[in-house]
Coordinates of C-alpha atoms in Angstrom, one line a residue:
Chain A
M20 CA 12.7 -0.3 -10.1
I21 CA 8.9 -1.7 -11.0
D22 CA 8.1 -4.2 -12.8
D23 CA 4.5 -5.7 -14.1
Q24 CA 5.6 -8.1 -16.5
L25 CA 2.5 -10.5 -14.7
A26 CA -0.3 -8.1 -16.3
T27 CA 0.4 -9.5 -19.9
G28 CA 0.7 -13.2 -21.3
T29 CA -1.8 -15.6 -23.0
S30 CA -2.6 -17.7 -20.2
P31 CA -6.2 -18.7 -19.6
I32 CA -6.5 -15.8 -16.3
H33 CA -5.0 -13.7 -18.4
G34 CA -8.0 -15.0 -21.0
L35 CA -11.2 -14.4 -18.1
D36 CA -13.1 -11.2 -17.8
A37 CA -11.2 -8.3 -15.5
R38 CA -14.5 -8.3 -13.8
C39 CA -14.8 -11.8 -12.8
R40 CA -10.8 -12.3 -11.8
L41 CA -11.5 -8.9 -9.5
A42 CA -14.7 -10.6 -8.0
A43 CA -13.2 -14.1 -7.9
C44 CA -9.9 -12.0 -6.0
L45 CA -12.3 -10.5 -3.5
L46 CA -14.0 -13.6 -2.6
L47 CA -11.1 -16.0 -1.8
S48 CA -9.5 -13.0 0.2
V49 CA -12.2 -12.4 1.8
V50 CA -13.5 -16.4 3.2
A51 CA -9.1 -16.4 3.5
A52 CA -8.9 -13.3 5.8
L53 CA -12.1 -14.7 8.1
A54 CA -10.6 -18.1 8.7
Q55 CA -9.9 -19.1 11.8
N56 CA -9.5 -23.1 11.3
Q57 CA -6.4 -24.6 9.2
Q58 CA -8.4 -26.6 6.6
T59 CA -10.5 -22.9 5.7
A60 CA -6.6 -21.6 4.7
L61 CA -6.1 -24.6 3.4
V62 CA -8.6 -24.9 0.7
I63 CA -8.3 -20.9 -0.5
L64 CA -4.0 -22.0 -0.1
A65 CA -4.6 -24.6 -2.8
A66 CA -7.4 -22.8 -5.1
G67 CA -4.6 -20.0 -5.3
L68 CA -2.0 -22.2 -6.2
L69 CA -4.1 -23.9 -8.6
L70 CA -4.7 -20.2 -10.3
T71 CA -0.9 -19.2 -10.0
A72 CA -0.1 -22.3 -12.0
L73 CA -2.8 -21.5 -14.3
S74 CA -1.8 -18.1 -14.6
G75 CA 1.5 -18.9 -16.4
A76 CA 3.8 -17.1 -13.9
S77 CA 7.3 -18.1 -14.0
F78 CA 8.6 -19.7 -10.9
G79 CA 11.1 -17.2 -10.5
A80 CA 9.2 -14.5 -10.2
V81 CA 6.3 -16.0 -7.3
L82 CA 9.5 -17.3 -5.4
R83 CA 10.8 -13.6 -5.5
R84 CA 7.4 -12.3 -4.1
A85 CA 6.5 -14.7 -1.6
A86 CA 9.7 -14.4 0.1
A87 CA 9.0 -10.1 -0.4
I88 CA 5.4 -11.0 1.9
N89 CA 6.8 -14.2 4.3
V90 CA 9.0 -11.7 5.7
F91 CA 6.9 -9.9 7.7
I92 CA 5.2 -13.5 8.6
L93 CA 9.2 -14.6 10.0
F94 CA 8.7 -11.6 12.3
L95 CA 5.7 -12.4 13.7
W96 CA 7.0 -15.8 13.7
L97 CA 9.7 -14.5 16.6
F98 CA 6.8 -13.1 19.1
V99 CA 3.9 -14.5 18.1
P100 CA 4.8 -18.5 20.0
L101 CA 6.3 -16.8 23.0
S102 CA 3.2 -14.5 23.9
T103 CA 0.4 -16.7 23.2
P104 CA -0.3 -18.0 26.6
G105 CA -1.6 -21.8 26.5
V106 CA -0.3 -25.6 27.1
P107 CA 3.4 -25.3 26.7
L108 CA 6.0 -27.2 24.2
W109 CA 9.1 -25.6 24.9
Q110 CA 10.5 -24.3 28.2
G111 CA 14.5 -22.6 28.1
F112 CA 16.1 -19.8 28.8
G113 CA 12.9 -18.4 30.9
L114 CA 10.7 -18.1 27.8
T115 CA 7.6 -20.8 26.9
I116 CA 7.2 -21.5 23.2
S117 CA 3.2 -22.7 23.4
R118 CA 1.3 -24.8 21.6
Q119 CA -1.5 -22.5 20.9
G120 CA 1.3 -19.9 19.4
V121 CA 2.5 -22.1 17.1
S122 CA -0.4 -23.4 15.3
L123 CA -1.4 -19.6 15.6
A124 CA 1.6 -18.7 13.9
W125 CA 1.1 -21.8 11.1
L126 CA -2.6 -20.2 10.5
V127 CA -1.4 -16.6 9.9
T128 CA 1.2 -18.1 7.5
L129 CA -1.3 -20.3 5.6
K130 CA -3.6 -17.5 5.5
A131 CA -0.8 -15.1 4.3
N132 CA 0.1 -17.0 1.7
A133 CA -3.5 -18.3 0.6
V134 CA -4.1 -13.8 -0.3
F135 CA -1.1 -13.5 -1.9
F136 CA -1.2 -16.4 -4.5
C137 CA -5.2 -15.4 -5.0
V138 CA -3.5 -11.8 -5.2
L139 CA -1.5 -12.8 -7.7
S140 CA -2.6 -15.1 -10.1
L141 CA -6.2 -12.9 -10.4
L142 CA -5.4 -9.5 -9.1
A143 CA -2.2 -8.7 -10.7
T144 CA -2.5 -10.4 -14.5
I145 CA -4.8 -7.7 -15.2
P146 CA -3.2 -4.6 -16.9
A147 CA -4.0 -1.0 -14.4
P148 CA -5.9 0.0 -17.2
A149 CA -8.0 -2.9 -17.1
L150 CA -8.7 -2.2 -13.4
G151 CA -9.4 0.8 -12.9
R152 CA -12.6 -0.4 -16.1
A153 CA -13.2 -3.1 -13.6
M154 CA -13.8 -1.9 -10.7
T155 CA -16.3 1.4 -11.5
A156 CA -18.0 -1.3 -13.1
L157 CA -18.0 -3.3 -9.8
G158 CA -18.7 0.0 -8.1
V159 CA -16.0 2.0 -6.9
P160 CA -16.1 5.1 -8.0
A161 CA -15.2 7.1 -11.2
K162 CA -12.9 9.5 -9.5
F163 CA -11.1 6.8 -7.0
S164 CA -10.5 5.1 -10.5
F165 CA -9.5 7.9 -12.5
L166 CA -6.6 8.3 -9.9
F167 CA -5.3 4.4 -10.1
V168 CA -5.3 4.3 -13.0
F169 CA -3.6 7.6 -13.5
T170 CA -1.1 7.1 -10.5
Y171 CA 0.0 3.6 -12.1
R172 CA -0.1 5.8 -15.7
Y173 CA 3.2 8.1 -13.9
L174 CA 4.9 5.3 -11.9
H175 CA 7.1 4.6 -14.4
V176 CA 7.4 8.0 -15.5
I177 CA 7.9 9.2 -11.6
A178 CA 10.4 6.4 -11.1
E179 CA 12.7 7.4 -14.5
E180 CA 12.9 10.7 -12.8
Y181 CA 13.6 9.7 -9.4
D182 CA 16.8 7.3 -10.7
R183 CA 18.0 10.4 -12.8
L184 CA 18.3 12.2 -10.2
V185 CA 20.4 9.7 -8.2
T186 CA 22.4 8.9 -11.5
A187 CA 23.0 12.7 -11.0
A188 CA 23.6 12.4 -7.2
R189 CA 25.9 9.2 -7.2
L190 CA 28.2 10.9 -10.3
R191 CA 28.9 13.9 -7.9
G192 CA 30.2 11.6 -5.4
F193 CA 27.3 10.6 -2.6
V194 CA 27.9 7.9 -0.6
P195 CA 24.4 7.8 1.3
A196 CA 25.7 7.3 5.8
T197 CA 24.5 8.4 8.0
D198 CA 24.7 11.3 8.5
G199 CA 23.3 15.3 7.9
R200 CA 24.6 15.8 4.5
T201 CA 22.4 12.3 3.3
Y202 CA 19.3 12.8 4.7
R203 CA 19.8 16.9 3.5
T204 CA 20.6 15.2 -0.2
Y205 CA 17.2 12.7 0.1
A206 CA 15.1 15.5 1.0
A207 CA 16.2 17.5 -1.7
L208 CA 15.6 14.5 -3.9
V209 CA 12.4 13.5 -2.3
A210 CA 11.4 17.2 -2.4
M211 CA 13.0 17.6 -6.9
V212 CA 11.2 14.5 -7.4
L213 CA 7.8 16.6 -5.6
V214 CA 8.9 19.7 -8.2
R215 CA 8.9 17.6 -11.3
S216 CA 6.0 15.6 -10.4
Y217 CA 4.0 18.8 -9.6
D218 CA 4.9 20.7 -13.5
R219 CA 4.5 17.6 -15.6
S220 CA 0.9 17.5 -13.5
Q221 CA 0.4 21.1 -15.1
R222 CA 1.3 20.4 -18.3
V223 CA -0.7 16.9 -18.7
Y224 CA -4.2 18.2 -17.2
Q225 CA -3.2 21.3 -20.4
A226 CA -2.9 18.6 -22.5
M227 CA -5.5 16.6 -21.4
L228 CA -7.9 19.7 -21.5
L229 CA -6.8 20.7 -25.0
R230 CA -8.1 17.4 -26.7
G231 CA -11.1 18.0 -25.4
F232 CA -11.5 16.1 -21.3
T233 CA -13.8 15.7 -19.3
G234 CA -13.8 13.4 -17.1
L235 CA -14.5 10.4 -19.2
F236 CA -12.8 7.8 -21.1
P237 CA -14.6 6.5 -24.3
C238 CA -12.7 3.5 -24.4
L239 CA -12.6 0.5 -27.0
N240 CA -12.0 -2.6 -25.5
R241 CA -15.6 -3.4 -23.8
F242 CA -16.1 -6.0 -21.0
R243 CA -18.0 -9.2 -22.6
A244 CA -18.4 -12.1 -19.7
G245 CA -19.4 -15.1 -21.8
R246 CA -20.0 -18.6 -20.8
R247 CA -16.7 -19.8 -19.7
D248 CA -16.2 -16.4 -16.7
M249 CA -19.9 -17.2 -15.8
L250 CA -18.6 -21.2 -15.3
F251 CA -15.1 -19.6 -13.0
L252 CA -17.0 -17.7 -11.3
L253 CA -18.9 -20.6 -10.2
A254 CA -16.1 -22.3 -9.9
A255 CA -14.4 -19.5 -7.1
G256 CA -18.0 -19.2 -5.9
A257 CA -18.2 -23.2 -5.1
V258 CA -14.7 -22.8 -3.7
A259 CA -15.4 -20.0 -1.4
G260 CA -18.7 -21.6 -0.7
L261 CA -17.0 -25.2 0.3
A262 CA -13.9 -22.9 3.1
A263 CA -16.4 -21.5 4.3
F264 CA -19.1 -24.3 4.8
L265 CA -15.7 -25.8 6.5
E266 CA -15.4 -23.1 8.8
V267 CA -18.6 -22.3 10.1
R268 CA -18.5 -26.7 10.7
A269 CA -15.4 -26.1 12.4
R270 CA -15.9 -23.3 14.9
S271 CA -19.7 -24.6 15.8
G272 CA -17.9 -28.0 16.4
N273 CA -15.6 -26.0 19.4
V274 CA -18.8 -23.8 20.8
Chain B
M28 CA 4.2 -0.2 7.3
H29 CA 2.1 -2.8 6.3
I30 CA 0.1 -5.4 7.7
S31 CA 0.0 -8.5 5.9
E32 CA -3.1 -10.1 4.9
G33 CA -4.3 -12.9 7.6
V34 CA -3.5 -11.5 10.1
L35 CA -6.3 -9.0 11.7
S36 CA -9.5 -10.6 13.0
G37 CA -12.7 -9.4 11.9
P38 CA -14.0 -6.4 13.2
V39 CA -11.1 -5.0 12.9
L40 CA -10.9 -5.5 8.9
A41 CA -14.0 -4.5 9.0
G42 CA -13.3 -0.8 11.6
G43 CA -10.9 -0.2 9.4
W44 CA -12.6 -0.7 5.4
A45 CA -14.9 1.2 7.0
L46 CA -12.9 4.4 8.8
A47 CA -10.8 4.3 5.1
A48 CA -14.4 4.6 3.5
V49 CA -15.5 7.5 5.0
G50 CA -12.3 9.5 4.7
T51 CA -11.6 8.8 1.0
T52 CA -15.2 9.6 0.3
L53 CA -14.3 13.5 1.9
G54 CA -10.9 12.7 0.2
L55 CA -12.8 12.3 -3.4
K56 CA -15.8 14.7 -2.9
R57 CA -13.4 17.8 -1.9
L58 CA -11.4 16.5 -5.5
D59 CA -13.0 18.2 -8.7
Y60 CA -11.4 16.4 -12.2
D61 CA -9.5 19.3 -12.2
R62 CA -7.3 18.6 -9.4
L63 CA -7.2 14.9 -9.6
M64 CA -4.4 14.8 -12.0
T65 CA -2.3 16.3 -9.6
V66 CA -2.8 14.1 -6.9
A67 CA -2.6 11.3 -9.4
I68 CA 0.9 12.5 -10.9
L69 CA 1.9 13.2 -6.7
S70 CA 0.4 10.5 -5.5
A71 CA 2.9 8.7 -8.3
A72 CA 5.8 10.8 -6.5
F73 CA 5.0 9.3 -3.0
F74 CA 5.2 5.9 -4.1
V75 CA 8.4 6.6 -6.0
G76 CA 9.5 8.5 -3.0
S77 CA 8.5 5.4 -0.6
L78 CA 11.3 3.3 -2.7
I79 CA 14.4 5.1 -1.3
H80 CA 15.9 2.7 1.6
V81 CA 17.7 5.3 4.3
P82 CA 20.7 4.2 6.6
I83 CA 20.1 4.6 10.3
G84 CA 23.2 3.5 11.6
P85 CA 23.9 -0.5 10.4
V86 CA 19.9 -1.1 8.9
S87 CA 18.1 1.1 6.4
A88 CA 14.5 1.4 6.3
H89 CA 12.2 3.3 3.2
L90 CA 10.7 6.8 3.7
I91 CA 6.5 6.6 4.7
L92 CA 6.5 10.3 3.3
N93 CA 2.7 10.5 4.9
G94 CA 4.0 13.1 6.9
L95 CA 4.7 15.5 4.1
L96 CA 1.7 14.1 1.4
G97 CA -0.9 15.0 4.7
A98 CA 0.6 18.8 4.3
I99 CA 0.9 18.9 0.6
L100 CA -2.4 16.7 0.1
G101 CA -4.6 17.7 3.4
L102 CA -8.0 15.7 3.2
A103 CA -6.5 14.3 -0.6
A104 CA -3.9 11.9 1.5
F105 CA -6.7 9.8 2.2
P106 CA -7.4 8.7 -1.7
A107 CA -3.7 9.1 -3.1
I108 CA -2.9 6.6 -0.2
C109 CA -5.4 4.2 -0.6
V110 CA -4.7 4.0 -4.5
A111 CA -0.7 3.7 -4.3
L112 CA -1.5 1.2 -1.5
L113 CA -3.5 -1.1 -3.9
L114 CA -1.0 -0.4 -6.9
Q115 CA 2.0 -2.1 -4.0
A116 CA -0.8 -5.1 -3.7
V117 CA -0.9 -4.9 -7.8
L118 CA 2.6 -4.7 -8.6
F119 CA 3.8 -6.9 -5.3
Q120 CA 1.2 -8.2 -3.9
Y121 CA 2.4 -6.2 -0.2
G122 CA -1.0 -6.7 1.2
G123 CA -4.6 -7.5 0.1
L124 CA -7.6 -6.2 -1.3
V125 CA -8.7 -7.2 2.2
V126 CA -6.2 -5.5 5.2
L127 CA -6.4 -2.1 2.2
G128 CA -8.6 -0.8 4.4
V129 CA -6.9 -1.2 8.1
N130 CA -3.7 -0.1 6.4
T131 CA -5.0 3.3 4.9
F132 CA -6.6 4.7 8.1
D133 CA -3.3 3.7 9.4
M134 CA -1.0 5.6 7.0
A135 CA -4.0 8.5 6.0
F136 CA -5.5 9.6 9.1
P137 CA -2.0 10.6 10.4
A138 CA -1.9 12.5 7.4
V139 CA -4.2 14.6 7.7
A140 CA -4.5 14.7 11.3
C141 CA -1.1 16.3 11.2
S142 CA -2.2 18.8 8.5
L143 CA -4.7 20.0 10.5
I144 CA -2.7 20.2 13.5
F145 CA 0.3 21.9 12.1
G146 CA 0.0 22.3 8.9
P147 CA -0.6 26.4 9.7
W148 CA 3.0 26.3 11.3
L149 CA 4.6 24.4 8.2
R150 CA 3.3 27.1 5.8
S151 CA 4.3 30.5 8.2
T152 CA 8.7 31.3 7.6
G153 CA 11.1 31.0 9.7
T154 CA 12.4 28.4 12.4
M155 CA 8.8 28.3 13.4
R156 CA 8.6 26.4 9.2
T157 CA 10.9 24.0 10.2
V158 CA 9.2 23.0 13.3
G159 CA 6.0 22.9 11.6
A160 CA 7.8 20.1 9.6
F161 CA 9.7 18.0 12.0
C162 CA 5.8 18.1 13.7
C163 CA 4.8 17.1 10.3
G164 CA 6.5 14.5 9.4
F165 CA 7.8 13.0 12.9
F166 CA 3.8 13.0 14.6
A167 CA 2.6 11.3 11.0
V168 CA 4.6 8.2 11.5
L169 CA 4.2 7.7 15.6
L170 CA 0.5 8.7 15.1
A171 CA 0.6 5.6 12.2
A172 CA 2.7 3.1 13.9
L173 CA 0.6 3.4 17.5
L174 CA -2.7 2.7 14.9
T175 CA -0.8 -0.2 13.4
A176 CA 0.2 -1.4 16.9
G177 CA -3.6 -0.5 17.7
A178 CA -5.0 -2.8 14.9
L179 CA -2.7 -6.2 15.7
A180 CA -3.6 -5.8 19.8
L181 CA -7.1 -5.5 19.2
S182 CA -7.0 -8.9 17.3
G183 CA -6.3 -10.2 19.5
E184 CA -3.5 -10.7 22.8
A185 CA -1.3 -12.6 21.2
F186 CA -0.2 -10.2 18.7
M187 CA 1.0 -7.6 22.1
T188 CA 4.1 -8.6 21.9
T189 CA 4.5 -8.0 17.9
A190 CA 2.3 -4.4 18.1
T191 CA 5.1 -3.4 20.3
A192 CA 8.2 -5.0 19.1
I193 CA 6.9 -2.9 15.8
F194 CA 5.9 0.1 18.0
L195 CA 9.4 0.4 19.3
A196 CA 10.8 -0.2 15.8
H197 CA 9.9 2.6 14.5
L198 CA 10.8 5.2 16.8
P199 CA 14.5 6.3 14.9
I200 CA 11.9 6.1 11.7
M201 CA 9.9 8.9 13.2
A202 CA 12.7 11.1 13.9
V203 CA 14.7 10.6 10.5
E204 CA 11.3 11.1 8.8
G205 CA 10.9 13.9 10.9
V206 CA 14.5 15.6 9.6
I207 CA 14.2 14.7 6.4
T208 CA 10.2 16.7 6.2
A209 CA 11.6 19.5 7.3
M210 CA 15.0 20.3 5.4
A211 CA 12.4 18.9 2.1
V212 CA 9.8 21.9 3.2
G213 CA 12.0 23.8 3.2
F214 CA 13.9 23.1 0.2
L215 CA 10.7 23.1 -1.8
A216 CA 10.0 26.7 0.2
K217 CA 12.9 28.4 -1.6
V218 CA 12.3 26.4 -4.8
R219 CA 8.2 26.1 -5.0
P220 CA 6.8 27.8 -1.8
E221 CA 3.3 27.3 -4.1
L222 CA 3.9 24.0 -3.8
L223 CA 3.4 24.0 0.1
A224 CA 0.4 26.1 -0.4
I225 CA -2.2 24.5 -2.7
R226 CA -3.9 22.3 0.2
L227 CA -5.5 20.1 -3.1
A228 CA -8.9 19.3 -0.3
G229 CA -9.6 21.2 2.8

């Protein structure tokens, strides 16, 4: 149900310091998200594609994920070209597709995919426990990182619990349809997953107290940023800087 | 209900982050370490719950369950939803880090608001409980759809039609969420009533 094969690997990206990857991802995403011209988005997209290629992610997995996020973008393409006022590009059936609408939809597509490839190559390649520590190192509250790490830790356990309940329902001849019975069954499934999760959380917490948990995790695997990590961060900064420069130049040219 | 990265304008993204940060900080402040574990595992349970696809006529929609989450977690719904959305970004690349603030606020604020308004009904008995639970599920999705549509509409006139379409598409989901929340609360009240009474934060 949930796979995180990207988080493990031996690529040059996986070898980088998690804090540097998180910071670089944030930097590139912010520049891409605020972009209003295509060149800026294209620079970040190119960086994201390069990083994804370096991360050694399998082509199939990247394609499947890209398809999933582009569904929403496709949905935008249905409406935005029609609802943006501007120079008409095509008219018919009482509808007008405007040039501005098409270029806006194209810009959004570029931006969304630029951020997608950055997140895929830089964020998804960090194992969740390391991401939790990297977030704390970059100033996110420790409680939040704790919550993140443990939600991830129990995600697979709870998903298995849910799968078991679904199997049990199916064995008893449950076939989903649009009726009260289906909804009652799903409601019971959800509620049962909650009950079991709650009970499990009590047991886990007691077990942790028993082992002397005080809210801190002693960790042997310390972060160490070397020259390679610094170079990477500098390069990411340079790309973000170049994109930002293109953006500023384009905007001042428009005014 | 996600807005993908790259759609919203700068001020909307910044505003979303500011509101989500306030909510998340408040939620975390009310939580001490002996409740964090429960919130983390329930947050995982809701993440799994949101992968359930329920048939509605010829199509199917996934559950959102933010109403039920708010009813059980109270203000802790903010950090719980933020964590769940961050995990979706890490595991599936749905949404990214920049749009996380807006998406968190869009889902968590309705959860908390509904638990404040309908919580007392939900914790009573009989028909009152069913009505309260239905309202929690229904209005949490209604408000979330309104906020999502609002974020889109504020980002530019061009997204107005998309915003309206998103809101209309969520109308049947609201009804289904209301019904499922009401039934799930009924089930919990029978099987494990203390789960409805814990109100982890606030």
